[in-house]
Structure formats: C-alpha cells, structure tokens
Amino acid sequence: MTDAETAELEAWLEFNQLNRGHAGTTLGTYRAAVRLWAEWCAGQRLRMTQATPEQVQRWTGIELHKRGLSSATRRVFVSALRGWYRWLLRRKLITANPCEGLPYPKLGRSLPVPMPVADAEKLLAGCDLDTFAGVRDIAILAVLLGCGPRVSGLTAMNEGDLLWTESEQGFEELTIRLREKGAHERYVPAPEETRLLVRAYLGHPELEEIDRRLPGGDLVLWCNQHNSHTMGPDHRGEARRLTAWSVWQMVKRRGEAAGIDARYLHPHAFRHLYGQELAEGDVSLLTAQRLMGHADPKSTAIYSHIAFRKLRQAAQEANPMRRIKSPASGLAAVLRGR
C-alpha cells in the first residue's frame, strides 16, 4: 500500500472506532483484510481503486478459500471490503463501488452440543474444597453454568464486575457484569448457588494474600497460582489474571478425571447448557437473547431445537397410545409410576 492509502485506511478505522464503536480486535481484522487485498491487487498489477466487482468477488471467494479461510472468516473480509469501499466512495476517491451487491459466504448453522447436567454435577463434585484451586475452580464452573458467559467474558472479569445488591426481603443478590466481543456489556443475575460459591472464593485466605490490584484501582477476579511469563515480584496485578487457555485446560483436566466425554470438555459446552435450560424453562426469546448476549435472535432461537425435555413430557402425557390398550399398556403404566 502507498503512504496515502495507508493514511486513508487508518482514517477509516478511526472513523469506525469513534462513530461505530468497533472494538480493537475488529479494527485489527479489518486492517489485515484490506492489507491482504492490497497485496493481492499489487500482485495483479492493479490499483485498489480500479478493481472491478468480478475481481473483488473472485478474491473474497476462491482466492481466500485457497488460503484455507473458512466461510465465517471470509464473511468478515467481505464486511471489511464493503465498508472500505463505501468510505472511498464517500471520500470521492472512487466513482463506483465494486463491492455494491457483494454477497456474503453462506454459513451452515450447526446445533450446539450442551454438556449433560449429570456431567456438570460430576465436575462440581470433583473440586477439592480444601484447596485454593478447588474453591476457585468450582466458583468458575458455577459462573459458567449459572450465567452462561463466553470464556473471554469470564476471564476479563474484575471484582468490580460483581454487583452486590439487596432484595426487598433483605437478602443479598449478585448480578454479574460481562464484557464480551469488544466493548459490549451485559448484566446477568446469578443464581443463589453461584452467589454462594463466588462468596466462598472471595473469602478464601489465599486470595487475600495475592496482589491483584490494577492501575485503575479494581482487582483481578480469577487468579492464577503460577505464570510462566512473569515470576517473582512482577507476578501481580494483570499478570495474575487467569487466561482463557487455562480455563480450557482446567475443564479438560477435571473432565477427564471424572470420565466425561471429550465432546463436552470445553467452556462453551456450559454456555450451551445454559441456553438449553433457558429454552426448556419457557424463557421468552427476547429475554434469553438479552441474557446470552446474542446480537442476532437466530443465535438464541437455535437452542429451541435442542430443548427436548418439555417436548418429551408433553408427548408422554398427550398421545393416543396412553388411551389405547395394548400388550405394553400394563408395563408402561408401571414404568410411569416409578
């Protein structure tokens, strides 16, 4: 890219940050996408401002596919180029937008695989409450199960994200503030079980000995005991924050010890279980969308497809076979009475 093109790109990214609230990760991806596109154009002896719709579609399609980029990743690249060329058109640096009508790659939508409740119970039961790690891990699992955060939102938590209030009856309540996908925030009420386990973690004597202060005065919430990158007196503050990778490894390690299927040994399996329970609990789609932090209601609606508990109960209670005598009627009645 020329110096002028680079300056224009940075001006566009700054515009997105200040006027559209795009997060740093999104801006970084957009920057990389436009730079890759510029490199390809240079290889074709083509100026970006001279590109045709056919050339843009070829690059975002077959060329990126050859690089091994998935449909989901290519959608981000399409979004970047569409925005970039709209900016150039607005700035009158081009006379026609080659991305006008540029299609997004189609995505297949797979059903989420939630962790079974019985396996979640095994994980909780496997935490040794006589150790700091055991108390910390059961509190983390309780937040994953009780509030459905993404692992990025969980590990980004500070103690200031625990909002303690009092109910009308005078009982303590906990609401958790989650910051996920950039600057997006959401507030999720924590169930009583989660509140109690978080309190147990906060009250652990080993936590009191950890220097987890941040420059702004807040405290890192989920603390590691060791950090291979930071040792000695520097092992404090942000260096004490538990990473997403560490949470993944904790779930995997404890799950394997409990004999749980590997399909469920990742933090998102807890989020899927949370979504499934909302769907089976007849929570409205709008409320579930807000609790899960989905931008698209279609992402929330998909949990309705895996919510079978009430569907099975309805089918058992209201169907012709309940009223028809058959050779299996007597045994079925006994089994229903278990």
GROMACS .gro file of C-alpha atoms in nm:
model
  338
    1MET     CA    1   0.000   0.000   0.000
    2THR     CA    2   0.115   0.354  -0.068
    3ASP     CA    3   0.159   0.601   0.216
    4ALA     CA    4  -0.156   0.781   0.104
    5GLU     CA    5  -0.358   0.456   0.102
    6THR     CA    6  -0.223   0.362   0.445
    7ALA     CA    7  -0.321   0.703   0.585
    8GLU     CA    8  -0.668   0.667   0.432
    9LEU     CA    9  -0.705   0.320   0.581
   10GLU     CA   10  -0.614   0.446   0.929
   11ALA     CA   11  -0.861   0.736   0.891
   12TRP     CA   12  -1.136   0.487   0.804
   13LEU     CA   13  -1.050   0.265   1.102
   14GLU     CA   14  -1.052   0.565   1.334
   15PHE     CA   15  -1.393   0.663   1.198
   16ASN     CA   16  -1.525   0.313   1.275
   17GLN     CA   17  -1.385   0.327   1.627
   18LEU     CA   18  -1.519   0.671   1.713
   19ASN     CA   19  -1.854   0.662   1.533
   20ARG     CA   20  -1.949   0.297   1.526
   21GLY     CA   21  -1.787   0.172   1.845
   22HIS     CA   22  -1.591  -0.106   1.677
   23ALA     CA   23  -1.358  -0.290   1.912
   24GLY     CA   24  -0.982  -0.307   1.868
   25THR     CA   25  -0.996  -0.672   1.760
   26THR     CA   26  -1.247  -0.589   1.486
   27LEU     CA   27  -1.040  -0.295   1.366
   28GLY     CA   28  -0.729  -0.515   1.357
   29THR     CA   29  -0.909  -0.773   1.146
   30TYR     CA   30  -1.037  -0.505   0.908
   31ARG     CA   31  -0.686  -0.362   0.874
   32ALA     CA   32  -0.541  -0.705   0.796
   33ALA     CA   33  -0.817  -0.776   0.543
   34VAL     CA   34  -0.763  -0.453   0.349
   35ARG     CA   35  -0.385  -0.501   0.353
   36LEU     CA   36  -0.417  -0.857   0.219
   37TRP     CA   37  -0.649  -0.729  -0.052
   38ALA     CA   38  -0.397  -0.457  -0.139
   39GLU     CA   39  -0.119  -0.717  -0.165
   40TRP     CA   40  -0.326  -0.930  -0.399
   41CYS     CA   41  -0.411  -0.626  -0.612
   42ALA     CA   42  -0.041  -0.537  -0.633
   43GLY     CA   43   0.037  -0.891  -0.749
   44GLN     CA   44  -0.221  -0.844  -1.025
   45ARG     CA   45  -0.066  -0.505  -1.116
   46LEU     CA   46  -0.396  -0.347  -1.014
   47ARG     CA   47  -0.477  -0.040  -0.808
   48MET     CA   48  -0.741  -0.097  -0.539
   49THR     CA   49  -0.935   0.199  -0.673
   50GLN     CA   50  -0.952   0.031  -1.015
   51ALA     CA   51  -1.085  -0.307  -0.901
   52THR     CA   52  -1.398  -0.447  -1.065
   53PRO     CA   53  -1.685  -0.629  -0.891
   54GLU     CA   54  -1.571  -0.953  -1.056
   55GLN     CA   55  -1.218  -0.918  -0.917
   56VAL     CA   56  -1.341  -0.842  -0.565
   57GLN     CA   57  -1.580  -1.139  -0.575
   58ARG     CA   58  -1.303  -1.366  -0.703
   59TRP     CA   59  -1.068  -1.263  -0.421
   60THR     CA   60  -1.325  -1.293  -0.138
   61GLY     CA   61  -1.436  -1.626  -0.283
   62ILE     CA   62  -1.197  -1.866  -0.450
   63GLU     CA   63  -0.873  -1.684  -0.361
   64LEU     CA   64  -0.941  -1.672   0.014
   65HIS     CA   65  -1.075  -2.027   0.001
   66LYS     CA   66  -0.741  -2.138  -0.147
   67ARG     CA   67  -0.570  -1.977   0.153
   68GLY     CA   68  -0.772  -2.206   0.380
   69LEU     CA   69  -1.006  -1.940   0.520
   70SER     CA   70  -1.344  -2.066   0.639
   71SER     CA   71  -1.675  -1.920   0.528
   72ALA     CA   72  -1.712  -1.747   0.866
   73THR     CA   73  -1.372  -1.578   0.832
   74ARG     CA   74  -1.441  -1.479   0.471
   75ARG     CA   75  -1.762  -1.309   0.585
   76VAL     CA   76  -1.550  -1.075   0.798
   77PHE     CA   77  -1.328  -0.999   0.498
   78VAL     CA   78  -1.635  -0.921   0.286
   79SER     CA   79  -1.763  -0.690   0.559
   80ALA     CA   80  -1.425  -0.514   0.570
   81LEU     CA   81  -1.411  -0.453   0.195
   82ARG     CA   82  -1.771  -0.339   0.176
   83GLY     CA   83  -1.705  -0.080   0.445
   84TRP     CA   84  -1.370   0.021   0.299
   85TYR     CA   85  -1.512   0.092  -0.046
   86ARG     CA   86  -1.813   0.276   0.095
   87TRP     CA   87  -1.561   0.501   0.269
   88LEU     CA   88  -1.363   0.557  -0.051
   89LEU     CA   89  -1.682   0.639  -0.238
   90ARG     CA   90  -1.790   0.884   0.033
   91ARG     CA   91  -1.447   1.048   0.014
   92LYS     CA   92  -1.484   1.068  -0.368
   93LEU     CA   93  -1.168   0.864  -0.419
   94ILE     CA   94  -1.361   0.628  -0.646
   95THR     CA   95  -1.657   0.687  -0.875
   96ALA     CA   96  -1.818   0.342  -0.843
   97ASN     CA   97  -1.827   0.091  -0.559
   98PRO     CA   98  -1.704  -0.253  -0.675
   99CYS     CA   99  -1.846  -0.409  -0.357
  100GLU     CA  100  -2.203  -0.299  -0.428
  101GLY     CA  101  -2.403  -0.619  -0.402
  102LEU     CA  102  -2.101  -0.829  -0.300
  103PRO     CA  103  -2.255  -1.140  -0.139
  104TYR     CA  104  -2.156  -1.284   0.196
  105PRO     CA  105  -2.046  -1.651   0.201
  106LYS     CA  106  -2.327  -1.874   0.322
  107LEU     CA  107  -2.284  -2.039   0.660
  108GLY     CA  108  -2.424  -2.367   0.776
  109ARG     CA  109  -2.572  -2.345   1.125
  110SER     CA  110  -2.484  -2.644   1.340
  111LEU     CA  111  -2.670  -2.735   1.656
  112PRO     CA  112  -2.479  -2.661   1.979
  113VAL     CA  113  -2.381  -2.958   2.194
  114PRO     CA  114  -2.457  -2.879   2.561
  115MET     CA  115  -2.288  -3.055   2.849
  116PRO     CA  116  -2.529  -3.302   3.015
  117VAL     CA  117  -2.645  -3.196   3.360
  118ALA     CA  118  -2.512  -3.521   3.511
  119ASP     CA  119  -2.163  -3.446   3.378
  120ALA     CA  120  -2.178  -3.090   3.511
  121GLU     CA  121  -2.256  -3.236   3.854
  122LYS     CA  122  -1.952  -3.465   3.825
  123LEU     CA  123  -1.728  -3.168   3.752
  124LEU     CA  124  -1.854  -2.974   4.050
  125ALA     CA  125  -1.820  -3.278   4.276
  126GLY     CA  126  -1.459  -3.327   4.166
  127CYS     CA  127  -1.339  -2.991   4.301
  128ASP     CA  128  -1.145  -3.029   4.625
  129LEU     CA  129  -1.279  -2.756   4.851
  130ASP     CA  130  -0.982  -2.794   5.086
  131THR     CA  131  -0.755  -2.626   4.830
  132PHE     CA  132  -0.748  -2.276   4.683
  133ALA     CA  133  -0.755  -2.414   4.327
  134GLY     CA  134  -1.058  -2.629   4.409
  135VAL     CA  135  -1.255  -2.338   4.554
  136ARG     CA  136  -1.158  -2.112   4.264
  137ASP     CA  137  -1.245  -2.372   4.001
  138ILE     CA  138  -1.586  -2.458   4.147
  139ALA     CA  139  -1.669  -2.086   4.158
  140ILE     CA  140  -1.565  -2.052   3.792
  141LEU     CA  141  -1.773  -2.355   3.695
  142ALA     CA  142  -2.068  -2.211   3.888
  143VAL     CA  143  -2.045  -1.884   3.691
  144LEU     CA  144  -2.016  -2.073   3.360
  145LEU     CA  145  -2.320  -2.283   3.447
  146GLY     CA  146  -2.527  -2.018   3.621
  147CYS     CA  147  -2.467  -1.720   3.392
  148GLY     CA  148  -2.360  -1.864   3.056
  149PRO     CA  149  -2.065  -1.630   2.978
  150ARG     CA  150  -1.823  -1.677   2.692
  151VAL     CA  151  -1.481  -1.772   2.825
  152SER     CA  152  -1.344  -1.433   2.712
  153GLY     CA  153  -1.604  -1.258   2.925
  154LEU     CA  154  -1.530  -1.482   3.223
  155THR     CA  155  -1.155  -1.423   3.223
  156ALA     CA  156  -1.196  -1.047   3.169
  157MET     CA  157  -1.390  -1.012   3.494
  158ASN     CA  158  -1.263  -0.795   3.774
  159GLU     CA  159  -1.402  -0.788   4.126
  160GLY     CA  160  -1.583  -0.466   4.033
  161ASP     CA  161  -1.792  -0.667   3.786
  162LEU     CA  162  -1.960  -0.841   4.080
  163LEU     CA  163  -2.256  -0.618   4.160
  164TRP     CA  164  -2.393  -0.690   4.507
  165THR     CA  165  -2.742  -0.568   4.589
  166GLU     CA  166  -3.014  -0.643   4.841
  167SER     CA  167  -3.359  -0.780   4.766
  168GLU     CA  168  -3.680  -0.631   4.905
  169GLN     CA  169  -3.672  -0.907   5.168
  170GLY     CA  170  -3.322  -0.803   5.274
  171PHE     CA  171  -3.133  -1.093   5.115
  172GLU     CA  172  -2.807  -1.047   4.927
  173GLU     CA  173  -2.823  -1.077   4.547
  174LEU     CA  174  -2.548  -1.094   4.285
  175THR     CA  175  -2.553  -0.960   3.931
  176ILE     CA  176  -2.253  -1.020   3.707
  177ARG     CA  177  -2.136  -0.767   3.451
  178LEU     CA  178  -1.981  -0.929   3.144
  179ARG     CA  179  -1.772  -0.754   2.880
  180GLU     CA  180  -1.756  -0.962   2.566
  181LYS     CA  181  -1.685  -0.910   2.197
  182GLY     CA  182  -1.517  -0.575   2.236
  183ALA     CA  183  -1.693  -0.309   2.439
  184HIS     CA  184  -2.029  -0.485   2.458
  185GLU     CA  185  -2.159  -0.527   2.814
  186ARG     CA  186  -2.442  -0.727   2.958
  187TYR     CA  187  -2.572  -0.788   3.309
  188VAL     CA  188  -2.674  -1.136   3.419
  189PRO     CA  189  -2.841  -1.218   3.752
  190ALA     CA  190  -2.654  -1.500   3.925
  191PRO     CA  191  -2.847  -1.787   4.088
  192GLU     CA  192  -2.811  -1.840   4.461
  193GLU     CA  193  -2.578  -2.138   4.420
  194THR     CA  194  -2.341  -1.932   4.207
  195ARG     CA  195  -2.354  -1.641   4.454
  196LEU     CA  196  -2.261  -1.865   4.745
  197LEU     CA  197  -1.967  -2.027   4.564
  198VAL     CA  198  -1.834  -1.690   4.446
  199ARG     CA  199  -1.855  -1.566   4.808
  200ALA     CA  200  -1.660  -1.872   4.921
  201TYR     CA  201  -1.387  -1.792   4.668
  202LEU     CA  202  -1.369  -1.425   4.766
  203GLY     CA  203  -1.338  -1.522   5.129
  204HIS     CA  204  -1.054  -1.770   5.079
  205PRO     CA  205  -0.747  -1.672   5.284
  206GLU     CA  206  -0.505  -1.744   4.997
  207LEU     CA  207  -0.687  -1.493   4.774
  208GLU     CA  208  -0.631  -1.223   5.036
  209GLU     CA  209  -0.255  -1.279   5.008
  210ILE     CA  210  -0.249  -1.222   4.629
  211ASP     CA  211  -0.166  -0.875   4.497
  212ARG     CA  212  -0.428  -0.844   4.222
  213ARG     CA  213  -0.459  -0.465   4.212
  214LEU     CA  214  -0.496  -0.299   3.873
  215PRO     CA  215  -0.386   0.056   3.781
  216GLY     CA  216  -0.745   0.182   3.792
  217GLY     CA  217  -0.797   0.051   4.144
  218ASP     CA  218  -1.001  -0.259   4.060
  219LEU     CA  219  -0.893  -0.616   4.139
  220VAL     CA  220  -0.841  -0.911   3.904
  221LEU     CA  221  -1.111  -1.165   3.988
  222TRP     CA  222  -0.995  -1.508   3.869
  223CYS     CA  223  -0.631  -1.551   3.971
  224ASN     CA  224  -0.366  -1.795   3.858
  225GLN     CA  225  -0.121  -1.950   4.101
  226HIS     CA  226   0.167  -1.960   3.853
  227ASN     CA  227   0.259  -1.757   3.546
  228SER     CA  228   0.540  -1.892   3.328
  229HIS     CA  229   0.592  -1.548   3.171
  230THR     CA  230   0.611  -1.350   3.494
  231MET     CA  231   0.795  -1.453   3.807
  232GLY     CA  232   0.877  -1.313   4.149
  233PRO     CA  233   0.764  -0.961   4.244
  234ASP     CA  234   0.622  -0.896   3.896
  235HIS     CA  235   0.368  -1.173   3.944
  236ARG     CA  236   0.091  -0.934   4.046
  237GLY     CA  237  -0.193  -0.730   3.903
  238GLU     CA  238  -0.274  -0.819   3.541
  239ALA     CA  239  -0.012  -1.096   3.546
  240ARG     CA  240  -0.233  -1.274   3.799
  241ARG     CA  241  -0.529  -1.296   3.558
  242LEU     CA  242  -0.632  -1.649   3.462
  243THR     CA  243  -0.625  -1.690   3.083
  244ALA     CA  244  -0.890  -1.844   2.859
  245TRP     CA  245  -0.645  -2.123   2.775
  246SER     CA  246  -0.604  -2.200   3.147
  247VAL     CA  247  -0.983  -2.228   3.187
  248TRP     CA  248  -0.998  -2.465   2.889
  249GLN     CA  249  -0.722  -2.678   3.040
  250MET     CA  250  -0.893  -2.681   3.381
  251VAL     CA  251  -1.220  -2.803   3.230
  252LYS     CA  252  -1.037  -3.065   3.024
  253ARG     CA  253  -0.828  -3.189   3.317
  254ARG     CA  254  -1.117  -3.214   3.560
  255GLY     CA  255  -1.345  -3.362   3.297
  256GLU     CA  256  -1.100  -3.634   3.203
  257ALA     CA  257  -1.055  -3.719   3.571
  258ALA     CA  258  -1.434  -3.754   3.602
  259GLY     CA  259  -1.458  -3.973   3.291
  260ILE     CA  260  -1.662  -3.720   3.090
  261ASP     CA  261  -1.688  -3.744   2.711
  262ALA     CA  262  -1.430  -3.522   2.536
  263ARG     CA  263  -1.707  -3.357   2.330
  264TYR     CA  264  -1.815  -3.163   2.638
  265LEU     CA  265  -1.475  -3.066   2.774
  266HIS     CA  266  -1.467  -2.702   2.672
  267PRO     CA  267  -1.612  -2.390   2.840
  268HIS     CA  268  -1.869  -2.327   2.565
  269ALA     CA  269  -2.043  -2.655   2.650
  270PHE     CA  270  -2.158  -2.485   2.973
  271ARG     CA  271  -2.292  -2.189   2.775
  272HIS     CA  272  -2.482  -2.430   2.551
  273LEU     CA  273  -2.633  -2.596   2.859
  274TYR     CA  274  -2.734  -2.254   2.991
  275GLY     CA  275  -2.906  -2.173   2.662
  276GLN     CA  276  -3.081  -2.508   2.656
  277GLU     CA  277  -3.213  -2.462   3.008
  278LEU     CA  278  -3.348  -2.116   2.918
  279ALA     CA  279  -3.531  -2.267   2.622
  280GLU     CA  280  -3.673  -2.554   2.826
  281GLY     CA  281  -3.774  -2.312   3.102
  282ASP     CA  282  -4.007  -2.127   2.862
  283VAL     CA  283  -3.799  -1.809   2.890
  284SER     CA  284  -3.904  -1.570   2.614
  285LEU     CA  285  -3.676  -1.538   2.314
  286LEU     CA  286  -3.615  -1.168   2.386
  287THR     CA  287  -3.516  -1.236   2.749
  288ALA     CA  288  -3.294  -1.529   2.653
  289GLN     CA  289  -3.126  -1.320   2.384
  290ARG     CA  290  -3.051  -1.050   2.639
  291LEU     CA  291  -2.919  -1.297   2.897
  292MET     CA  292  -2.692  -1.471   2.646
  293GLY     CA  293  -2.571  -1.152   2.479
  294HIS     CA  294  -2.664  -1.256   2.127
  295ALA     CA  295  -2.675  -0.980   1.866
  296ASP     CA  296  -2.885  -1.198   1.636
  297PRO     CA  297  -3.203  -1.359   1.776
  298LYS     CA  298  -3.145  -1.651   1.539
  299SER     CA  299  -2.846  -1.747   1.753
  300THR     CA  300  -3.077  -1.772   2.056
  301ALA     CA  301  -3.362  -1.943   1.873
  302ILE     CA  302  -3.137  -2.234   1.781
  303TYR     CA  303  -3.149  -2.356   2.142
  304SER     CA  304  -3.519  -2.427   2.097
  305HIS     CA  305  -3.417  -2.708   1.863
  306ILE     CA  306  -3.228  -2.889   2.139
  307ALA     CA  307  -3.479  -2.832   2.420
  308PHE     CA  308  -3.648  -3.174   2.432
  309ARG     CA  309  -3.739  -3.213   2.798
  310LYS     CA  310  -4.079  -3.041   2.788
  311LEU     CA  311  -4.143  -3.175   2.440
  312ARG     CA  312  -4.093  -3.530   2.564
  313GLN     CA  313  -4.314  -3.467   2.870
  314ALA     CA  314  -4.596  -3.332   2.652
  315ALA     CA  315  -4.566  -3.626   2.413
  316GLN     CA  316  -4.578  -3.874   2.701
  317GLU     CA  317  -4.889  -3.719   2.855
  318ALA     CA  318  -5.095  -3.643   2.546
  319ASN     CA  319  -5.087  -3.910   2.278
  320PRO     CA  320  -5.327  -4.182   2.156
  321MET     CA  321  -5.117  -4.468   2.295
  322ARG     CA  322  -5.199  -4.354   2.650
  323ARG     CA  323  -5.567  -4.428   2.581
  324ILE     CA  324  -5.533  -4.743   2.374
  325LYS     CA  325  -5.495  -5.081   2.540
  326SER     CA  326  -5.203  -5.280   2.404
  327PRO     CA  327  -4.977  -5.563   2.522
  328ALA     CA  328  -4.742  -5.296   2.658
  329SER     CA  329  -5.006  -5.096   2.849
  330GLY     CA  330  -4.953  -5.262   3.186
  331LEU     CA  331  -4.574  -5.237   3.183
  332ALA     CA  332  -4.588  -4.875   3.059
  333ALA     CA  333  -4.817  -4.782   3.350
  334VAL     CA  334  -4.573  -4.937   3.596
  335LEU     CA  335  -4.278  -4.754   3.439
  336ARG     CA  336  -4.464  -4.420   3.451
  337GLY     CA  337  -4.525  -4.474   3.820
  338ARG     CA  338  -4.155  -4.508   3.901
   0.00000   0.00000   0.00000
